């Protein structure tokens, strides 16, 4: 299996989560990890699983992630297995927002197959470290993601994104 993990990280926490996810996925195949860039869509040829994550900013994705989502061609996403995550403050989503939910909704609109619900990983404060145990939880989430992907079933209703 070939997985592509893309992320946008302002303070390094989202990158740490992305790399923990990639390390767990690497046990089951090839993984490429890449930081998002303004307006450039990745080459998805041969990608079996696309994982995208970023920090929650102003209740949604960063401008860099918004740019990536705008650049993704529908033909490249339709039918592709995808999963999304974000980093945010540990509070109710109504207060903090969730980049992952908005990314998931956009990928579902493009026809992506969300294999697990969007996941949030929590930071202590804006430029502070992740909460204790979040790196380990990211690895566990990746293992769950693999199980869901290998089952071949879409377990997340796209309408809920």
Coordinates of C-alpha atoms in Angstrom, one line a residue:
X1 CA 0.0 0.0 0.0
X2 CA 1.2 3.5 -0.8
X3 CA 0.1 6.3 1.5
X4 CA 0.6 10.0 1.1
X5 CA 0.4 12.1 4.2
X6 CA 0.1 15.9 3.6
X7 CA 0.1 18.5 6.4
X8 CA 0.3 22.2 7.1
X9 CA 2.0 23.1 10.4
X10 CA 2.6 26.5 11.9
X11 CA 4.3 25.6 15.1
X12 CA 5.5 22.0 14.4
X13 CA 2.8 20.2 16.3
X14 CA 0.8 19.1 13.3
X15 CA 4.0 18.0 11.6
X16 CA 4.7 15.8 14.6
X17 CA 1.3 14.2 14.4
X18 CA 1.7 13.7 10.6
X19 CA 5.0 12.0 11.1
X20 CA 3.6 9.7 13.9
X21 CA 0.8 8.8 11.5
X22 CA 3.3 8.1 8.7
X23 CA 5.5 6.0 10.9
X24 CA 2.5 3.8 11.8
X25 CA 1.4 3.5 8.2
X26 CA 5.0 2.7 7.1
X27 CA 4.7 -0.6 8.8
X28 CA 2.2 -1.6 6.1
X29 CA 3.7 -0.1 3.0
X30 CA 5.4 2.9 1.4
X31 CA 4.6 6.3 2.8
X32 CA 5.5 9.8 1.6
X33 CA 5.2 12.7 3.9
X34 CA 5.0 16.2 2.5
X35 CA 4.3 19.7 3.8
X36 CA 1.5 21.5 1.9
X37 CA 2.4 24.4 -0.4
X38 CA 0.2 27.2 -1.7
X39 CA -1.8 26.3 -4.8
X40 CA 0.1 23.1 -5.7
X41 CA -1.8 19.8 -6.0
X42 CA 0.2 16.7 -5.3
X43 CA 0.7 13.9 -7.8
X44 CA -1.7 11.2 -6.6
X45 CA -0.6 8.6 -9.1
X46 CA -0.5 5.2 -7.3
X47 CA -1.6 6.6 -4.0
X48 CA -3.9 4.2 -2.2
X49 CA -4.6 6.3 0.8
X50 CA -4.4 10.1 1.1
X51 CA -4.2 11.6 4.6
X52 CA -4.4 15.4 5.0
X53 CA -4.1 17.4 8.2
X54 CA -3.5 20.8 9.5
X55 CA -3.9 23.1 12.4
X56 CA -7.3 24.7 13.1
X57 CA -7.2 28.4 12.4
X58 CA -10.3 30.7 12.7
X59 CA -12.5 27.6 13.1
X60 CA -11.2 26.0 9.9
X61 CA -8.3 25.1 7.7
X62 CA -5.3 27.4 7.2
X63 CA -5.1 29.4 4.0
X64 CA -2.4 27.0 2.8
X65 CA -4.8 24.0 3.2
X66 CA -7.6 26.0 1.6
X67 CA -5.3 26.6 -1.3
X68 CA -4.4 22.9 -1.5
X69 CA -8.1 21.9 -1.5
X70 CA -8.9 24.3 -4.2
X71 CA -6.1 22.9 -6.3
X72 CA -7.1 19.3 -6.0
X73 CA -8.8 18.1 -9.2
X74 CA -12.0 16.2 -8.7
X75 CA -10.8 13.4 -11.0
X76 CA -7.8 12.8 -8.8
X77 CA -10.0 12.5 -5.6
X78 CA -13.1 10.7 -6.8
X79 CA -13.2 7.2 -5.3
X80 CA -9.9 7.6 -3.5
X81 CA -9.5 6.5 0.2
X82 CA -8.9 9.6 2.3
X83 CA -8.6 10.5 6.0
X84 CA -8.2 13.8 7.7
X85 CA -7.0 15.2 11.0
X86 CA -6.3 18.5 12.7
X87 CA -4.7 20.0 15.7
X88 CA -6.7 22.3 17.9
X89 CA -7.4 23.4 21.4
X90 CA -9.1 20.9 23.6
X91 CA -12.5 22.4 23.8
X92 CA -15.9 21.8 22.2
X93 CA -15.8 22.1 18.4
X94 CA -18.4 24.9 18.5
X95 CA -15.8 27.0 20.3
X96 CA -12.6 26.0 18.5
X97 CA -13.9 24.9 15.2
X98 CA -12.3 22.0 13.4
X99 CA -10.1 22.1 10.3
X100 CA -10.5 18.3 9.9
X101 CA -14.3 18.6 9.6
X102 CA -14.0 21.2 6.8
X103 CA -11.3 19.3 5.0
X104 CA -13.4 16.1 5.2
X105 CA -16.4 17.9 3.8
X106 CA -14.4 19.3 0.8
X107 CA -12.8 15.9 0.0
X108 CA -16.2 14.2 0.2
X109 CA -17.6 16.8 -2.2
X110 CA -14.8 15.9 -4.6
X111 CA -15.8 12.2 -4.3
X112 CA -13.2 11.1 -1.8
X113 CA -14.1 8.0 0.3
X114 CA -13.6 9.0 4.0
X115 CA -12.6 5.7 5.6
X116 CA -12.7 7.0 9.2
X117 CA -14.2 10.1 10.9
X118 CA -12.1 13.2 11.0
X119 CA -9.8 13.2 14.1
X120 CA -8.6 16.0 16.3
X121 CA -5.3 16.0 18.2
X122 CA -5.0 18.6 21.0
X123 CA -2.4 21.3 21.8
X124 CA -1.9 22.9 25.2
X125 CA -1.8 26.4 23.8
X126 CA -1.2 28.1 20.4
X127 CA 2.6 27.8 20.3
X128 CA 2.8 25.2 23.0
X129 CA 3.3 21.5 22.8
X130 CA 0.8 18.8 22.2
X131 CA -1.1 17.4 25.1
X132 CA 0.5 14.4 26.8
X133 CA -0.2 11.2 24.8
X134 CA -1.2 12.8 21.5
X135 CA 1.7 11.3 19.5
X136 CA 0.8 7.8 20.8
X137 CA -2.9 8.5 20.0
X138 CA -1.9 9.5 16.5
X139 CA -0.2 6.1 16.0
X140 CA -3.3 4.4 17.3
X141 CA -5.5 6.4 15.0
X142 CA -3.3 5.4 12.0
X143 CA -3.7 1.7 13.0
X144 CA -7.5 2.2 13.1
X145 CA -7.3 3.9 9.8
X146 CA -5.4 1.0 8.3
X147 CA -7.9 -1.5 9.6
X148 CA -10.7 0.5 8.1
X149 CA -9.0 0.9 4.8
X150 CA -8.1 -2.8 4.5
X151 CA -11.7 -3.8 5.3
X152 CA -12.7 -1.9 2.1
X153 CA -15.7 -0.4 3.8
X154 CA -16.5 3.3 4.0
X155 CA -17.3 3.6 7.7
X156 CA -17.8 7.4 7.8
X157 CA -21.0 8.9 6.3
X158 CA -19.9 11.7 4.0
X159 CA -23.0 13.7 4.8
X160 CA -21.8 14.1 8.4
X161 CA -18.6 15.8 7.5

